[in-house]
Amino acid sequence: MRLIVSALAAGACLAGAVAPAIARTSAKAPDRFDGTWSVEVITESGSCDRAYRYGVIIENGQARYAGGGDFTVTGRVQPSGAVRATISRGDAAAQVVGRLGQGMGNGNWTTSGSTSCKGRWNAERRG
């Protein structure tokens, strides 16, 4: 479960974590949120670790963890900046919602499965 919470910086939201999310099928100009983001994940309730910070890469509205791992990520950043994603590993999953803006973003997350946790995330654009 700790790895699921870690991936939230994916996903954040963004989805993001770890495996590429579902790719867009149409070719278009880069999304305004494309780039590298640093995401801080904070646990507000439950037995998950207190805080994490991870890199997330967004490409064409799809987020992926900047590192490696064995997570499944589905979700995206909408052109409006709205973030909705699911990050899962085994029977554990985290639902991520929030919004990205100009150079920053934030939102909430909750887990399901054998460990129940919830909290918030904050993102800052790095490149």
Coordinates of N, CA and C in Angstrom, one line a residue:
M1 N 0.8 -1.2 0.0 CA 0.0 0.0 0.0 C 0.9 1.3 0.0
R2 N 2.0 1.2 0.7 CA 2.9 2.4 0.7 C 3.3 2.8 -0.7
L3 N 3.5 1.8 -1.6 CA 3.9 2.1 -3.0 C 2.7 2.7 -3.7
I4 N 1.5 2.3 -3.4 CA 0.3 3.0 -4.0 C 0.3 4.4 -3.7
V5 N 0.4 4.7 -2.4 CA 0.4 6.1 -2.0 C 1.6 6.9 -2.6
S6 N 2.7 6.2 -2.7 CA 3.9 6.8 -3.4 C 3.5 7.2 -4.8
A7 N 2.8 6.4 -5.5 CA 2.5 6.6 -6.8 C 1.5 7.8 -7.0
L8 N 0.9 8.1 -6.0 CA -0.1 9.2 -6.1 C 0.6 10.5 -6.6
A9 N 1.8 10.6 -6.3 CA 2.4 11.7 -6.9 C 2.4 11.7 -8.4
A10 N 1.8 10.6 -8.7 CA 1.3 10.5 -10.0 C 0.4 10.7 -10.5
G11 N -0.3 10.8 -9.7 CA -0.7 10.9 -10.1 C -1.5 11.3 -10.2
A12 N -0.4 10.9 -9.2 CA -0.7 11.6 -9.3 C -1.7 11.8 -10.2
C13 N -1.9 11.5 -9.9 CA -2.7 12.5 -10.4 C -2.7 12.4 -11.8
L14 N -2.1 12.7 -11.2 CA -1.6 13.0 -12.4 C -1.4 11.6 -12.9
A15 N -1.9 11.2 -12.1 CA -1.7 10.1 -12.7 C -0.6 9.3 -12.6
G16 N -0.5 10.1 -12.3 CA 0.4 9.6 -12.5 C 1.3 8.7 -12.4
A17 N 1.5 7.7 -12.0 CA 2.6 7.0 -11.6 C 2.9 5.9 -12.5
V18 N 4.1 5.7 -12.7 CA 4.7 4.5 -13.1 C 4.5 3.9 -14.4
A19 N 3.4 3.6 -14.9 CA 3.3 3.1 -16.2 C 2.6 4.1 -17.1
P20 N 2.9 4.2 -18.3 CA 2.2 5.2 -19.2 C 0.7 5.0 -19.1
A21 N 0.0 6.1 -19.1 CA -1.4 6.0 -19.1 C -1.9 5.8 -20.5
I22 N -3.2 5.7 -20.7 CA -3.8 5.4 -22.0 C -3.4 6.6 -22.9
A23 N -2.8 6.2 -24.1 CA -2.3 7.3 -25.0 C -3.4 7.9 -25.8
R24 N -3.3 9.1 -26.1 CA -4.2 9.8 -27.1 C -4.0 9.2 -28.5
T25 N -5.0 9.2 -29.2 CA -4.9 8.6 -30.6 C -4.7 9.7 -31.6
S26 N -5.0 10.9 -31.3 CA -4.9 12.0 -32.3 C -3.6 12.8 -32.1
A27 N -3.0 13.2 -33.2 CA -1.8 14.0 -33.0 C -2.2 15.5 -32.9
K28 N -1.7 16.2 -32.0 CA -2.0 17.6 -31.8 C -0.9 18.3 -31.1
A29 N -1.1 19.6 -31.0 CA 0.0 20.4 -30.3 C 0.1 19.9 -28.8
P30 N 1.3 20.1 -28.3 CA 1.5 19.7 -26.9 C 0.5 20.3 -25.9
D31 N 0.1 19.6 -25.0 CA -0.8 20.1 -23.9 C -0.1 21.2 -23.1
R32 N -0.9 22.2 -22.6 CA -0.3 23.2 -21.8 C 0.3 22.7 -20.5
F33 N -0.1 21.6 -20.1 CA 0.4 21.0 -18.8 C 1.6 20.0 -19.0
D34 N 2.0 19.8 -20.3 CA 3.1 18.9 -20.6 C 4.3 19.4 -19.9
G35 N 5.1 18.5 -19.4 CA 6.4 18.8 -18.8 C 6.6 17.9 -17.5
T36 N 7.6 18.3 -16.8 CA 8.0 17.6 -15.5 C 7.4 18.4 -14.3
W37 N 6.8 17.6 -13.4 CA 6.2 18.2 -12.2 C 6.7 17.4 -11.0
S38 N 6.9 18.2 -9.9 CA 7.2 17.6 -8.6 C 6.0 17.6 -7.8
V39 N 5.6 16.4 -7.3 CA 4.4 16.2 -6.6 C 4.6 15.8 -5.2
E40 N 4.0 16.5 -4.3 CA 4.1 16.1 -2.8 C 2.8 15.5 -2.4
V41 N 2.8 14.3 -1.8 CA 1.6 13.6 -1.4 C 1.6 13.6 0.1
I42 N 0.6 14.0 0.7 CA 0.5 14.1 2.2 C -0.7 13.3 2.7
T43 N -0.4 12.4 3.6 CA -1.5 11.5 4.2 C -2.1 12.3 5.4
E44 N -3.4 12.4 5.3 CA -4.2 13.1 6.4 C -4.9 12.1 7.3
S45 N -5.1 10.9 6.9 CA -5.7 9.9 7.8 C -5.4 8.5 7.2
G46 N -5.3 7.6 8.2 CA -4.9 6.2 7.8 C -3.5 5.9 8.1
S47 N -3.1 4.7 7.9 CA -1.8 4.2 8.3 C -0.7 4.3 7.2
C48 N -0.9 5.0 6.1 CA 0.1 5.2 5.1 C 1.2 6.2 5.6
D49 N 2.3 6.1 5.0 CA 3.4 7.0 5.4 C 2.9 8.5 5.3
R50 N 3.5 9.3 6.1 CA 3.1 10.7 6.2 C 3.2 11.6 4.9
A51 N 4.3 11.5 4.2 CA 4.5 12.3 3.1 C 5.5 11.7 2.1
Y52 N 5.3 12.1 0.8 CA 6.2 11.6 -0.2 C 6.4 12.8 -1.2
R53 N 7.5 12.7 -2.0 CA 7.7 13.7 -3.1 C 8.2 12.9 -4.3
Y54 N 7.6 13.1 -5.4 CA 8.0 12.3 -6.6 C 7.9 13.2 -7.8
G55 N 8.6 12.8 -8.9 CA 8.6 13.4 -10.2 C 7.5 12.7 -11.0
V56 N 6.8 13.6 -11.8 CA 5.8 13.1 -12.7 C 6.0 13.8 -14.0
I57 N 5.9 13.0 -15.1 CA 6.0 13.6 -16.5 C 4.6 13.5 -17.1
I58 N 4.2 14.7 -17.7 CA 2.9 14.7 -18.4 C 3.2 15.0 -19.9
E59 N 2.7 14.1 -20.7 CA 2.8 14.2 -22.1 C 1.5 14.0 -22.8
N60 N 1.1 15.0 -23.6 CA -0.2 15.0 -24.2 C -1.4 14.8 -23.3
G61 N -1.3 15.3 -22.1 CA -2.3 15.2 -21.1 C -2.3 13.9 -20.3
Q62 N -1.4 13.0 -20.6 CA -1.2 11.7 -19.9 C -0.1 11.8 -18.9
A63 N -0.2 11.3 -17.8 CA 0.8 11.4 -16.7 C 1.4 10.0 -16.5
R64 N 2.7 10.1 -16.2 CA 3.5 8.9 -15.9 C 4.5 9.2 -14.8
Y65 N 4.8 8.2 -14.0 CA 5.8 8.4 -13.0 C 7.2 8.6 -13.6
A66 N 8.0 9.4 -13.1 CA 9.3 9.7 -13.7 C 10.3 8.6 -13.4
G67 N 9.9 7.7 -12.4 CA 10.8 6.5 -12.1 C 10.2 5.3 -12.7
G68 N 10.5 4.1 -12.1 CA 10.0 2.9 -12.5 C 9.2 2.2 -11.5
G69 N 8.5 1.1 -11.8 CA 7.7 0.4 -10.8 C 6.7 -0.6 -11.5
D70 N 5.9 -1.1 -10.6 CA 4.9 -2.1 -11.1 C 3.5 -1.7 -10.8
F71 N 3.2 -0.4 -11.1 CA 1.8 0.1 -10.9 C 1.1 0.2 -12.2
T72 N -0.2 0.3 -12.1 CA -1.1 0.5 -13.3 C -1.7 1.9 -13.1
V73 N -1.6 2.7 -14.1 CA -2.2 4.1 -14.0 C -3.1 4.3 -15.1
T74 N -4.3 4.7 -14.8 CA -5.3 5.2 -15.8 C -5.8 6.5 -15.4
G75 N -5.9 7.4 -16.4 CA -6.3 8.8 -16.1 C -5.6 9.8 -16.9
R76 N -6.0 11.1 -16.7 CA -5.5 12.1 -17.5 C -5.7 13.5 -16.9
V77 N -5.0 14.5 -17.5 CA -5.2 15.9 -17.1 C -6.0 16.5 -18.3
Q78 N -7.1 17.0 -18.0 CA -8.0 17.6 -19.1 C -7.4 18.9 -19.5
P79 N -7.7 19.4 -20.7 CA -7.3 20.7 -21.1 C -7.6 21.9 -20.1
S80 N -8.7 21.7 -19.3 CA -9.0 22.7 -18.3 C -8.1 22.6 -17.1
G81 N -7.3 21.5 -17.0 CA -6.5 21.3 -15.8 C -7.0 20.3 -14.8
A82 N -8.3 19.9 -15.0 CA -8.9 18.9 -14.1 C -8.1 17.6 -14.2
V83 N -7.8 17.0 -13.0 CA -7.1 15.7 -12.9 C -8.0 14.7 -12.4
R84 N -8.0 13.5 -13.0 CA -8.8 12.4 -12.5 C -8.0 11.1 -12.9
A85 N -7.6 10.3 -11.9 CA -6.8 9.1 -12.2 C -7.1 8.0 -11.2
T86 N -6.7 6.8 -11.6 CA -6.7 5.7 -10.7 C -5.3 5.1 -10.8
I87 N -4.7 4.8 -9.6 CA -3.4 4.2 -9.5 C -3.6 2.9 -8.8
S88 N -3.2 1.8 -9.3 CA -3.4 0.5 -8.7 C -2.2 -0.4 -8.7
R89 N -2.2 -1.3 -7.7 CA -1.2 -2.4 -7.6 C -1.8 -3.5 -6.8
G90 N -2.0 -4.6 -7.5 CA -2.7 -5.7 -6.9 C -4.1 -5.4 -6.5
D91 N -4.5 -5.6 -5.3 CA -5.9 -5.3 -4.9 C -6.0 -3.9 -4.3
A92 N -4.9 -3.2 -4.2 CA -5.0 -1.8 -3.7 C -5.1 -0.8 -4.8
A93 N -5.8 0.3 -4.6 CA -6.0 1.3 -5.6 C -6.1 2.7 -4.9
A94 N -5.8 3.7 -5.6 CA -5.9 5.1 -5.1 C -6.6 5.9 -6.2
Q95 N -7.7 6.6 -5.7 CA -8.4 7.5 -6.6 C -7.9 8.9 -6.4
V96 N -7.5 9.6 -7.5 CA -6.9 10.9 -7.4 C -7.7 11.9 -8.2
V97 N -8.0 13.0 -7.6 CA -8.7 14.1 -8.2 C -8.1 15.4 -7.8
G98 N -8.2 16.4 -8.7 CA -7.7 17.7 -8.4 C -7.6 18.6 -9.7
R99 N -6.7 19.6 -9.6 CA -6.6 20.5 -10.7 C -5.2 21.0 -10.8
L100 N -4.7 21.1 -12.0 CA -3.5 21.8 -12.3 C -3.8 23.2 -12.9
G101 N -2.9 24.1 -12.5 CA -3.0 25.5 -13.0 C -1.7 25.9 -13.6
Q102 N -1.5 27.2 -13.7 CA -0.2 27.7 -14.2 C 0.9 27.5 -13.3
G103 N 1.7 26.4 -13.5 CA 2.8 26.1 -12.7 C 2.6 25.4 -11.4
M104 N 1.3 25.2 -11.0 CA 1.1 24.5 -9.7 C -0.3 23.8 -9.8
G105 N -0.5 22.9 -8.8 CA -1.8 22.2 -8.8 C -2.0 21.6 -7.4
N106 N -3.2 21.1 -7.1 CA -3.5 20.4 -5.9 C -4.7 19.6 -6.0
G107 N -5.0 18.7 -5.0 CA -6.2 17.9 -5.0 C -6.1 16.9 -3.9
N108 N -7.0 15.9 -4.0 CA -7.2 14.9 -2.9 C -7.0 13.5 -3.5
W109 N -6.8 12.6 -2.6 CA -6.7 11.2 -3.0 C -7.2 10.3 -1.8
T110 N -7.7 9.1 -2.2 CA -8.2 8.1 -1.3 C -7.8 6.8 -1.8
T111 N -7.5 5.9 -0.8 CA -7.2 4.5 -1.2 C -8.4 3.6 -1.0
S112 N -8.3 2.4 -1.6 CA -9.3 1.3 -1.4 C -8.5 0.1 -1.3
G113 N -9.1 -1.0 -0.8 CA -8.4 -2.2 -0.7 C -8.1 -2.5 0.8
S114 N -7.0 -3.2 1.1 CA -6.8 -3.7 2.5 C -6.4 -2.5 3.4
T115 N -5.9 -1.4 2.9 CA -5.5 -0.3 3.7 C -6.3 0.9 3.3
S116 N -6.9 1.6 4.3 CA -7.7 2.8 3.9 C -6.9 4.0 4.4
C117 N -6.6 4.9 3.4 CA -5.9 6.2 3.7 C -6.5 7.3 2.8
K118 N -6.3 8.5 3.2 CA -6.7 9.6 2.4 C -5.8 10.8 2.7
G119 N -5.8 11.7 1.8 CA -5.0 12.9 2.0 C -5.1 13.9 0.8
R120 N -4.0 14.7 0.7 CA -4.0 15.7 -0.4 C -2.7 15.7 -1.1
W121 N -2.6 16.3 -2.2 CA -1.4 16.4 -3.0 C -1.2 17.8 -3.5
N122 N 0.0 18.2 -3.7 CA 0.4 19.5 -4.2 C 1.4 19.3 -5.3
A123 N 1.3 20.0 -6.4 CA 2.2 19.8 -7.5 C 2.8 21.2 -7.9
E124 N 4.1 21.1 -8.4 CA 4.8 22.3 -8.8 C 5.5 21.9 -10.1
R125 N 5.4 22.7 -11.1 CA 6.0 22.5 -12.4 C 7.5 22.7 -12.3
R126 N 8.3 21.8 -12.9 CA 9.8 21.9 -12.9 C 10.3 22.1 -14.2
G127 N 9.6 21.8 -15.2 CA 10.2 22.0 -16.6 C 9.2 21.7 -17.7

